[in-house]
């Protein structure tokens, strides 16, 4: 009887630990499928020796704030994630209109933009002048991108996305099964 109880407790503890590890991996990341390739982009931008240098621990905190922020005055969120903290090969930037006072979810932003960056191609990082990477937009004129905010709690925004991304060089690619759960920092820009 005691052995069965101990085994049951150990199994429950294992399941609890496994569940918490899975949810920790999912937090603060963006996942999607682009051109039949599954991507998990879990790292915010980090300072490197080659890039501009900020001093001490403030460098990481400033880059993290740049990677996921919410301006409640302009009602705008921007999230940047990449596949490696300092030497990324792929990155994604998502920006969208968001009003935390909306209170009703799911919520579809009236304006959204997404850019997928292949750092191997070079070019200006996440810039409008970057024509070698893929971009999608949703606004009054274009509806390439569908973003839906599922929830917002404890400064963490949850959502999903899909769409058709266009490259300035000509090719197109669909982005599917996109999901994000990212804690955002409040800023005023």
mmCIF file with all atom_site columns, C-alpha atoms in Angstrom:
data_model
loop_
_atom_site.group_PDB
_atom_site.id
_atom_site.type_symbol
_atom_site.label_atom_id
_atom_site.label_alt_id
_atom_site.label_comp_id
_atom_site.label_asym_id
_atom_site.label_entity_id
_atom_site.label_seq_id
_atom_site.pdbx_PDB_ins_code
_atom_site.Cartn_x
_atom_site.Cartn_y
_atom_site.Cartn_z
_atom_site.occupancy
_atom_site.B_iso_or_equiv
_atom_site.pdbx_formal_charge
_atom_site.auth_seq_id
_atom_site.auth_comp_id
_atom_site.auth_asym_id
_atom_site.auth_atom_id
_atom_site.pdbx_PDB_model_num
ATOM 1   C CA . UNK A 1 1   ? 0.000   0.000  0.000   1.00 0.00 ? 1   UNK A CA 1
ATOM 2   C CA . UNK A 1 2   ? 2.786   2.427  0.966   1.00 0.00 ? 2   UNK A CA 1
ATOM 3   C CA . UNK A 1 3   ? 4.776   1.498  -2.140  1.00 0.00 ? 3   UNK A CA 1
ATOM 4   C CA . UNK A 1 4   ? 1.792   2.224  -4.391  1.00 0.00 ? 4   UNK A CA 1
ATOM 5   C CA . UNK A 1 5   ? 1.288   5.613  -2.718  1.00 0.00 ? 5   UNK A CA 1
ATOM 6   C CA . UNK A 1 6   ? 4.953   6.532  -3.105  1.00 0.00 ? 6   UNK A CA 1
ATOM 7   C CA . UNK A 1 7   ? 4.893   5.451  -6.771  1.00 0.00 ? 7   UNK A CA 1
ATOM 8   C CA . UNK A 1 8   ? 1.773   7.540  -7.368  1.00 0.00 ? 8   UNK A CA 1
ATOM 9   C CA . UNK A 1 9   ? 3.352   10.593 -5.706  1.00 0.00 ? 9   UNK A CA 1
ATOM 10  C CA . UNK A 1 10  ? 6.539   10.181 -7.761  1.00 0.00 ? 10  UNK A CA 1
ATOM 11  C CA . UNK A 1 11  ? 4.536   9.879  -10.993 1.00 0.00 ? 11  UNK A CA 1
ATOM 12  C CA . UNK A 1 12  ? 2.532   12.992 -10.147 1.00 0.00 ? 12  UNK A CA 1
ATOM 13  C CA . UNK A 1 13  ? 5.748   14.912 -9.343  1.00 0.00 ? 13  UNK A CA 1
ATOM 14  C CA . UNK A 1 14  ? 7.290   13.784 -12.646 1.00 0.00 ? 14  UNK A CA 1
ATOM 15  C CA . UNK A 1 15  ? 4.241   14.917 -14.627 1.00 0.00 ? 15  UNK A CA 1
ATOM 16  C CA . UNK A 1 16  ? 4.275   18.266 -12.774 1.00 0.00 ? 16  UNK A CA 1
ATOM 17  C CA . UNK A 1 17  ? 7.966   18.805 -13.565 1.00 0.00 ? 17  UNK A CA 1
ATOM 18  C CA . UNK A 1 18  ? 7.474   17.812 -17.198 1.00 0.00 ? 18  UNK A CA 1
ATOM 19  C CA . UNK A 1 19  ? 4.504   20.192 -17.539 1.00 0.00 ? 19  UNK A CA 1
ATOM 20  C CA . UNK A 1 20  ? 6.433   23.090 -16.020 1.00 0.00 ? 20  UNK A CA 1
ATOM 21  C CA . UNK A 1 21  ? 9.426   22.449 -18.327 1.00 0.00 ? 21  UNK A CA 1
ATOM 22  C CA . UNK A 1 22  ? 7.204   22.456 -21.393 1.00 0.00 ? 22  UNK A CA 1
ATOM 23  C CA . UNK A 1 23  ? 5.500   25.696 -20.384 1.00 0.00 ? 23  UNK A CA 1
ATOM 24  C CA . UNK A 1 24  ? 8.882   27.326 -19.604 1.00 0.00 ? 24  UNK A CA 1
ATOM 25  C CA . UNK A 1 25  ? 10.168  26.434 -23.099 1.00 0.00 ? 25  UNK A CA 1
ATOM 26  C CA . UNK A 1 26  ? 7.051   27.967 -24.631 1.00 0.00 ? 26  UNK A CA 1
ATOM 27  C CA . UNK A 1 27  ? 7.220   31.217 -22.635 1.00 0.00 ? 27  UNK A CA 1
ATOM 28  C CA . UNK A 1 28  ? 8.909   34.204 -24.255 1.00 0.00 ? 28  UNK A CA 1
ATOM 29  C CA . UNK A 1 29  ? 9.223   32.567 -27.665 1.00 0.00 ? 29  UNK A CA 1
ATOM 30  C CA . UNK A 1 30  ? 7.724   32.585 -31.130 1.00 0.00 ? 30  UNK A CA 1
ATOM 31  C CA . UNK A 1 31  ? 7.146   29.395 -33.076 1.00 0.00 ? 31  UNK A CA 1
ATOM 32  C CA . UNK A 1 32  ? 5.910   28.975 -36.640 1.00 0.00 ? 32  UNK A CA 1
ATOM 33  C CA . UNK A 1 33  ? 6.271   27.013 -39.852 1.00 0.00 ? 33  UNK A CA 1
ATOM 34  C CA . UNK A 1 34  ? 7.824   28.832 -42.821 1.00 0.00 ? 34  UNK A CA 1
ATOM 35  C CA . UNK A 1 35  ? 8.286   27.067 -46.170 1.00 0.00 ? 35  UNK A CA 1
ATOM 36  C CA . UNK A 1 36  ? 7.628   23.695 -44.475 1.00 0.00 ? 36  UNK A CA 1
ATOM 37  C CA . UNK A 1 37  ? 10.337  24.347 -41.870 1.00 0.00 ? 37  UNK A CA 1
ATOM 38  C CA . UNK A 1 38  ? 9.383   24.414 -38.167 1.00 0.00 ? 38  UNK A CA 1
ATOM 39  C CA . UNK A 1 39  ? 10.992  27.344 -36.364 1.00 0.00 ? 39  UNK A CA 1
ATOM 40  C CA . UNK A 1 40  ? 11.294  28.114 -32.661 1.00 0.00 ? 40  UNK A CA 1
ATOM 41  C CA . UNK A 1 41  ? 12.712  31.573 -32.043 1.00 0.00 ? 41  UNK A CA 1
ATOM 42  C CA . UNK A 1 42  ? 13.266  31.881 -28.313 1.00 0.00 ? 42  UNK A CA 1
ATOM 43  C CA . UNK A 1 43  ? 16.012  34.441 -27.809 1.00 0.00 ? 43  UNK A CA 1
ATOM 44  C CA . UNK A 1 44  ? 15.752  38.204 -27.495 1.00 0.00 ? 44  UNK A CA 1
ATOM 45  C CA . UNK A 1 45  ? 18.526  40.312 -29.009 1.00 0.00 ? 45  UNK A CA 1
ATOM 46  C CA . UNK A 1 46  ? 21.757  40.308 -26.990 1.00 0.00 ? 46  UNK A CA 1
ATOM 47  C CA . UNK A 1 47  ? 24.779  42.603 -27.178 1.00 0.00 ? 47  UNK A CA 1
ATOM 48  C CA . UNK A 1 48  ? 27.964  41.213 -28.746 1.00 0.00 ? 48  UNK A CA 1
ATOM 49  C CA . UNK A 1 49  ? 31.565  42.386 -28.942 1.00 0.00 ? 49  UNK A CA 1
ATOM 50  C CA . UNK A 1 50  ? 31.117  43.177 -32.658 1.00 0.00 ? 50  UNK A CA 1
ATOM 51  C CA . UNK A 1 51  ? 27.932  45.163 -32.193 1.00 0.00 ? 51  UNK A CA 1
ATOM 52  C CA . UNK A 1 52  ? 27.629  48.402 -30.273 1.00 0.00 ? 52  UNK A CA 1
ATOM 53  C CA . UNK A 1 53  ? 28.611  47.857 -26.679 1.00 0.00 ? 53  UNK A CA 1
ATOM 54  C CA . UNK A 1 54  ? 26.611  48.916 -23.664 1.00 0.00 ? 54  UNK A CA 1
ATOM 55  C CA . UNK A 1 55  ? 28.116  48.561 -20.223 1.00 0.00 ? 55  UNK A CA 1
ATOM 56  C CA . UNK A 1 56  ? 27.515  45.792 -17.699 1.00 0.00 ? 56  UNK A CA 1
ATOM 57  C CA . UNK A 1 57  ? 24.200  44.133 -16.883 1.00 0.00 ? 57  UNK A CA 1
ATOM 58  C CA . UNK A 1 58  ? 22.329  47.130 -18.302 1.00 0.00 ? 58  UNK A CA 1
ATOM 59  C CA . UNK A 1 59  ? 23.298  45.978 -21.803 1.00 0.00 ? 59  UNK A CA 1
ATOM 60  C CA . UNK A 1 60  ? 21.268  42.778 -21.555 1.00 0.00 ? 60  UNK A CA 1
ATOM 61  C CA . UNK A 1 61  ? 18.326  44.540 -19.895 1.00 0.00 ? 61  UNK A CA 1
ATOM 62  C CA . UNK A 1 62  ? 18.225  47.268 -22.583 1.00 0.00 ? 62  UNK A CA 1
ATOM 63  C CA . UNK A 1 63  ? 18.392  44.726 -25.409 1.00 0.00 ? 63  UNK A CA 1
ATOM 64  C CA . UNK A 1 64  ? 15.657  42.658 -23.776 1.00 0.00 ? 64  UNK A CA 1
ATOM 65  C CA . UNK A 1 65  ? 13.464  45.758 -23.520 1.00 0.00 ? 65  UNK A CA 1
ATOM 66  C CA . UNK A 1 66  ? 14.136  46.493 -27.202 1.00 0.00 ? 66  UNK A CA 1
ATOM 67  C CA . UNK A 1 67  ? 13.128  42.912 -28.029 1.00 0.00 ? 67  UNK A CA 1
ATOM 68  C CA . UNK A 1 68  ? 9.660   42.993 -26.462 1.00 0.00 ? 68  UNK A CA 1
ATOM 69  C CA . UNK A 1 69  ? 7.957   46.252 -25.583 1.00 0.00 ? 69  UNK A CA 1
ATOM 70  C CA . UNK A 1 70  ? 4.486   47.699 -25.254 1.00 0.00 ? 70  UNK A CA 1
ATOM 71  C CA . UNK A 1 71  ? 3.794   51.416 -25.625 1.00 0.00 ? 71  UNK A CA 1
ATOM 72  C CA . UNK A 1 72  ? 0.442   51.969 -23.878 1.00 0.00 ? 72  UNK A CA 1
ATOM 73  C CA . UNK A 1 73  ? 0.264   55.598 -25.116 1.00 0.00 ? 73  UNK A CA 1
ATOM 74  C CA . UNK A 1 74  ? 0.638   54.637 -28.801 1.00 0.00 ? 74  UNK A CA 1
ATOM 75  C CA . UNK A 1 75  ? -1.118  51.275 -28.241 1.00 0.00 ? 75  UNK A CA 1
ATOM 76  C CA . UNK A 1 76  ? 1.623   49.357 -30.033 1.00 0.00 ? 76  UNK A CA 1
ATOM 77  C CA . UNK A 1 77  ? 3.563   46.148 -29.288 1.00 0.00 ? 77  UNK A CA 1
ATOM 78  C CA . UNK A 1 78  ? 6.811   45.009 -30.877 1.00 0.00 ? 78  UNK A CA 1
ATOM 79  C CA . UNK A 1 79  ? 8.390   41.593 -30.334 1.00 0.00 ? 79  UNK A CA 1
ATOM 80  C CA . UNK A 1 80  ? 11.746  40.451 -31.747 1.00 0.00 ? 80  UNK A CA 1
ATOM 81  C CA . UNK A 1 81  ? 13.018  36.897 -31.341 1.00 0.00 ? 81  UNK A CA 1
ATOM 82  C CA . UNK A 1 82  ? 15.877  34.980 -32.947 1.00 0.00 ? 82  UNK A CA 1
ATOM 83  C CA . UNK A 1 83  ? 17.270  31.439 -32.989 1.00 0.00 ? 83  UNK A CA 1
ATOM 84  C CA . UNK A 1 84  ? 20.489  32.302 -31.093 1.00 0.00 ? 84  UNK A CA 1
ATOM 85  C CA . UNK A 1 85  ? 21.132  35.111 -28.599 1.00 0.00 ? 85  UNK A CA 1
ATOM 86  C CA . UNK A 1 86  ? 24.340  36.552 -30.118 1.00 0.00 ? 86  UNK A CA 1
ATOM 87  C CA . UNK A 1 87  ? 24.944  34.767 -33.451 1.00 0.00 ? 87  UNK A CA 1
ATOM 88  C CA . UNK A 1 88  ? 21.501  34.319 -34.987 1.00 0.00 ? 88  UNK A CA 1
ATOM 89  C CA . UNK A 1 89  ? 20.817  32.804 -38.379 1.00 0.00 ? 89  UNK A CA 1
ATOM 90  C CA . UNK A 1 90  ? 17.072  33.585 -38.329 1.00 0.00 ? 90  UNK A CA 1
ATOM 91  C CA . UNK A 1 91  ? 15.022  36.241 -36.589 1.00 0.00 ? 91  UNK A CA 1
ATOM 92  C CA . UNK A 1 92  ? 11.453  37.469 -36.562 1.00 0.00 ? 92  UNK A CA 1
ATOM 93  C CA . UNK A 1 93  ? 9.988   40.854 -35.709 1.00 0.00 ? 93  UNK A CA 1
ATOM 94  C CA . UNK A 1 94  ? 6.251   41.285 -35.100 1.00 0.00 ? 94  UNK A CA 1
ATOM 95  C CA . UNK A 1 95  ? 4.614   44.639 -34.476 1.00 0.00 ? 95  UNK A CA 1
ATOM 96  C CA . UNK A 1 96  ? 0.917   45.286 -33.995 1.00 0.00 ? 96  UNK A CA 1
ATOM 97  C CA . UNK A 1 97  ? -1.653  47.693 -32.655 1.00 0.00 ? 97  UNK A CA 1
ATOM 98  C CA . UNK A 1 98  ? -2.802  46.636 -29.196 1.00 0.00 ? 98  UNK A CA 1
ATOM 99  C CA . UNK A 1 99  ? -5.036  48.181 -26.549 1.00 0.00 ? 99  UNK A CA 1
ATOM 100 C CA . UNK A 1 100 ? -4.848  46.413 -23.191 1.00 0.00 ? 100 UNK A CA 1
ATOM 101 C CA . UNK A 1 101 ? -8.094  48.133 -22.156 1.00 0.00 ? 101 UNK A CA 1
ATOM 102 C CA . UNK A 1 102 ? -9.954  46.260 -24.916 1.00 0.00 ? 102 UNK A CA 1
ATOM 103 C CA . UNK A 1 103 ? -10.673 43.435 -22.469 1.00 0.00 ? 103 UNK A CA 1
ATOM 104 C CA . UNK A 1 104 ? -12.299 41.094 -25.014 1.00 0.00 ? 104 UNK A CA 1
ATOM 105 C CA . UNK A 1 105 ? -10.307 38.204 -26.443 1.00 0.00 ? 105 UNK A CA 1
ATOM 106 C CA . UNK A 1 106 ? -9.626  36.953 -29.009 1.00 0.00 ? 106 UNK A CA 1
ATOM 107 C CA . UNK A 1 107 ? -8.677  40.366 -30.365 1.00 0.00 ? 107 UNK A CA 1
ATOM 108 C CA . UNK A 1 108 ? -7.622  41.102 -33.955 1.00 0.00 ? 108 UNK A CA 1
ATOM 109 C CA . UNK A 1 109 ? -5.334  44.139 -34.368 1.00 0.00 ? 109 UNK A CA 1
ATOM 110 C CA . UNK A 1 110 ? -6.309  46.618 -37.073 1.00 0.00 ? 110 UNK A CA 1
ATOM 111 C CA . UNK A 1 111 ? -2.618  47.020 -37.992 1.00 0.00 ? 111 UNK A CA 1
ATOM 112 C CA . UNK A 1 112 ? 0.128   44.364 -37.883 1.00 0.00 ? 112 UNK A CA 1
ATOM 113 C CA . UNK A 1 113 ? 3.475   43.788 -39.540 1.00 0.00 ? 113 UNK A CA 1
ATOM 114 C CA . UNK A 1 114 ? 5.847   40.808 -39.496 1.00 0.00 ? 114 UNK A CA 1
ATOM 115 C CA . UNK A 1 115 ? 9.343   40.441 -40.921 1.00 0.00 ? 115 UNK A CA 1
ATOM 116 C CA . UNK A 1 116 ? 11.337  37.237 -41.101 1.00 0.00 ? 116 UNK A CA 1
ATOM 117 C CA . UNK A 1 117 ? 15.077  37.935 -41.250 1.00 0.00 ? 117 UNK A CA 1
ATOM 118 C CA . UNK A 1 118 ? 17.735  35.556 -42.559 1.00 0.00 ? 118 UNK A CA 1
ATOM 119 C CA . UNK A 1 119 ? 20.926  36.999 -41.057 1.00 0.00 ? 119 UNK A CA 1
ATOM 120 C CA . UNK A 1 120 ? 22.997  35.042 -43.585 1.00 0.00 ? 120 UNK A CA 1
ATOM 121 C CA . UNK A 1 121 ? 21.700  37.311 -46.368 1.00 0.00 ? 121 UNK A CA 1
ATOM 122 C CA . UNK A 1 122 ? 23.029  40.471 -44.760 1.00 0.00 ? 122 UNK A CA 1
ATOM 123 C CA . UNK A 1 123 ? 21.189  43.698 -45.308 1.00 0.00 ? 123 UNK A CA 1
ATOM 124 C CA . UNK A 1 124 ? 19.860  46.228 -42.856 1.00 0.00 ? 124 UNK A CA 1
ATOM 125 C CA . UNK A 1 125 ? 18.446  44.391 -39.849 1.00 0.00 ? 125 UNK A CA 1
ATOM 126 C CA . UNK A 1 126 ? 14.653  44.614 -39.657 1.00 0.00 ? 126 UNK A CA 1
ATOM 127 C CA . UNK A 1 127 ? 14.566  47.766 -41.773 1.00 0.00 ? 127 UNK A CA 1
ATOM 128 C CA . UNK A 1 128 ? 12.087  48.878 -44.429 1.00 0.00 ? 128 UNK A CA 1
ATOM 129 C CA . UNK A 1 129 ? 15.108  49.072 -46.770 1.00 0.00 ? 129 UNK A CA 1
ATOM 130 C CA . UNK A 1 130 ? 15.819  45.347 -46.288 1.00 0.00 ? 130 UNK A CA 1
ATOM 131 C CA . UNK A 1 131 ? 14.569  43.772 -49.524 1.00 0.00 ? 131 UNK A CA 1
ATOM 132 C CA . UNK A 1 132 ? 16.153  40.332 -49.130 1.00 0.00 ? 132 UNK A CA 1
ATOM 133 C CA . UNK A 1 133 ? 13.910  39.122 -46.335 1.00 0.00 ? 133 UNK A CA 1
ATOM 134 C CA . UNK A 1 134 ? 10.212  38.332 -46.033 1.00 0.00 ? 134 UNK A CA 1
ATOM 135 C CA . UNK A 1 135 ? 7.560   40.770 -44.815 1.00 0.00 ? 135 UNK A CA 1
ATOM 136 C CA . UNK A 1 136 ? 3.798   40.582 -44.287 1.00 0.00 ? 136 UNK A CA 1
ATOM 137 C CA . UNK A 1 137 ? 1.422   43.369 -43.351 1.00 0.00 ? 137 UNK A CA 1
ATOM 138 C CA . UNK A 1 138 ? -2.189  43.771 -42.321 1.00 0.00 ? 138 UNK A CA 1
ATOM 139 C CA . UNK A 1 139 ? -3.805  47.201 -42.530 1.00 0.00 ? 139 UNK A CA 1
ATOM 140 C CA . UNK A 1 140 ? -6.545  49.065 -44.427 1.00 0.00 ? 140 UNK A CA 1
ATOM 141 C CA . UNK A 1 141 ? -4.869  48.333 -47.785 1.00 0.00 ? 141 UNK A CA 1
ATOM 142 C CA . UNK A 1 142 ? -3.286  44.907 -47.405 1.00 0.00 ? 142 UNK A CA 1
ATOM 143 C CA . UNK A 1 143 ? -4.299  41.714 -45.637 1.00 0.00 ? 143 UNK A CA 1
ATOM 144 C CA . UNK A 1 144 ? -1.240  39.449 -46.037 1.00 0.00 ? 144 UNK A CA 1
ATOM 145 C CA . UNK A 1 145 ? -1.025  38.684 -42.344 1.00 0.00 ? 145 UNK A CA 1
ATOM 146 C CA . UNK A 1 146 ? -3.560  37.442 -39.803 1.00 0.00 ? 146 UNK A CA 1
ATOM 147 C CA . UNK A 1 147 ? -2.677  38.008 -36.143 1.00 0.00 ? 147 UNK A CA 1
ATOM 148 C CA . UNK A 1 148 ? -5.036  37.235 -33.306 1.00 0.00 ? 148 UNK A CA 1
ATOM 149 C CA . UNK A 1 149 ? -4.335  38.092 -29.680 1.00 0.00 ? 149 UNK A CA 1
ATOM 150 C CA . UNK A 1 150 ? -5.663  35.286 -27.487 1.00 0.00 ? 150 UNK A CA 1
ATOM 151 C CA . UNK A 1 151 ? -4.977  36.811 -24.075 1.00 0.00 ? 151 UNK A CA 1
ATOM 152 C CA . UNK A 1 152 ? -3.010  39.411 -22.123 1.00 0.00 ? 152 UNK A CA 1
ATOM 153 C CA . UNK A 1 153 ? -2.218  38.823 -18.470 1.00 0.00 ? 153 UNK A CA 1
ATOM 154 C CA . UNK A 1 154 ? 0.651   39.697 -16.111 1.00 0.00 ? 154 UNK A CA 1
ATOM 155 C CA . UNK A 1 155 ? 2.271   41.742 -18.915 1.00 0.00 ? 155 UNK A CA 1
ATOM 156 C CA . UNK A 1 156 ? 2.464   38.625 -21.110 1.00 0.00 ? 156 UNK A CA 1
ATOM 157 C CA . UNK A 1 157 ? 0.754   38.650 -24.489 1.00 0.00 ? 157 UNK A CA 1
ATOM 158 C CA . UNK A 1 158 ? -0.425  35.393 -26.107 1.00 0.00 ? 158 UNK A CA 1
ATOM 159 C CA . UNK A 1 159 ? -1.427  35.029 -29.733 1.00 0.00 ? 159 UNK A CA 1
ATOM 160 C CA . UNK A 1 160 ? -1.221  33.220 -33.027 1.00 0.00 ? 160 UNK A CA 1
ATOM 161 C CA . UNK A 1 161 ? -0.568  34.266 -36.620 1.00 0.00 ? 161 UNK A CA 1
ATOM 162 C CA . UNK A 1 162 ? -0.364  33.090 -40.225 1.00 0.00 ? 162 UNK A CA 1
ATOM 163 C CA . UNK A 1 163 ? -0.127  34.679 -43.629 1.00 0.00 ? 163 UNK A CA 1
ATOM 164 C CA . UNK A 1 164 ? 1.730   35.207 -46.867 1.00 0.00 ? 164 UNK A CA 1
ATOM 165 C CA . UNK A 1 165 ? 5.098   36.916 -46.655 1.00 0.00 ? 165 UNK A CA 1
ATOM 166 C CA . UNK A 1 166 ? 6.600   38.763 -49.589 1.00 0.00 ? 166 UNK A CA 1
ATOM 167 C CA . UNK A 1 167 ? 10.244  39.420 -50.345 1.00 0.00 ? 167 UNK A CA 1
ATOM 168 C CA . UNK A 1 168 ? 11.478  42.637 -51.935 1.00 0.00 ? 168 UNK A CA 1
ATOM 169 C CA . UNK A 1 169 ? 13.472  40.378 -54.266 1.00 0.00 ? 169 UNK A CA 1
ATOM 170 C CA . UNK A 1 170 ? 10.246  38.788 -55.556 1.00 0.00 ? 170 UNK A CA 1
ATOM 171 C CA . UNK A 1 171 ? 9.583   35.383 -53.944 1.00 0.00 ? 171 UNK A CA 1
ATOM 172 C CA . UNK A 1 172 ? 6.694   34.669 -51.586 1.00 0.00 ? 172 UNK A CA 1
ATOM 173 C CA . UNK A 1 173 ? 6.336   32.195 -48.751 1.00 0.00 ? 173 UNK A CA 1
ATOM 174 C CA . UNK A 1 174 ? 3.538   31.223 -46.427 1.00 0.00 ? 174 UNK A CA 1
ATOM 175 C CA . UNK A 1 175 ? 3.961   31.359 -42.683 1.00 0.00 ? 175 UNK A CA 1
ATOM 176 C CA . UNK A 1 176 ? 1.691   28.997 -40.739 1.00 0.00 ? 176 UNK A CA 1
ATOM 177 C CA . UNK A 1 177 ? 0.966   27.734 -37.230 1.00 0.00 ? 177 UNK A CA 1
ATOM 178 C CA . UNK A 1 178 ? 2.561   30.823 -35.716 1.00 0.00 ? 178 UNK A CA 1
ATOM 179 C CA . UNK A 1 179 ? 2.252   31.165 -31.938 1.00 0.00 ? 179 UNK A CA 1
ATOM 180 C CA . UNK A 1 180 ? 3.763   33.500 -29.389 1.00 0.00 ? 180 UNK A CA 1
ATOM 181 C CA . UNK A 1 181 ? 3.732   34.034 -25.638 1.00 0.00 ? 181 UNK A CA 1
ATOM 182 C CA . UNK A 1 182 ? 5.988   36.923 -24.686 1.00 0.00 ? 182 UNK A CA 1
ATOM 183 C CA . UNK A 1 183 ? 6.307   39.147 -21.645 1.00 0.00 ? 183 UNK A CA 1
ATOM 184 C CA . UNK A 1 184 ? 6.394   42.776 -22.789 1.00 0.00 ? 184 UNK A CA 1
ATOM 185 C CA . UNK A 1 185 ? 7.996   45.738 -21.048 1.00 0.00 ? 185 UNK A CA 1
ATOM 186 C CA . UNK A 1 186 ? 6.063   48.984 -20.814 1.00 0.00 ? 186 UNK A CA 1
ATOM 187 C CA . UNK A 1 187 ? 7.823   51.867 -22.523 1.00 0.00 ? 187 UNK A CA 1
ATOM 188 C CA . UNK A 1 188 ? 6.906   55.243 -23.972 1.00 0.00 ? 188 UNK A CA 1
ATOM 189 C CA . UNK A 1 189 ? 8.589   55.980 -27.303 1.00 0.00 ? 189 UNK A CA 1
#
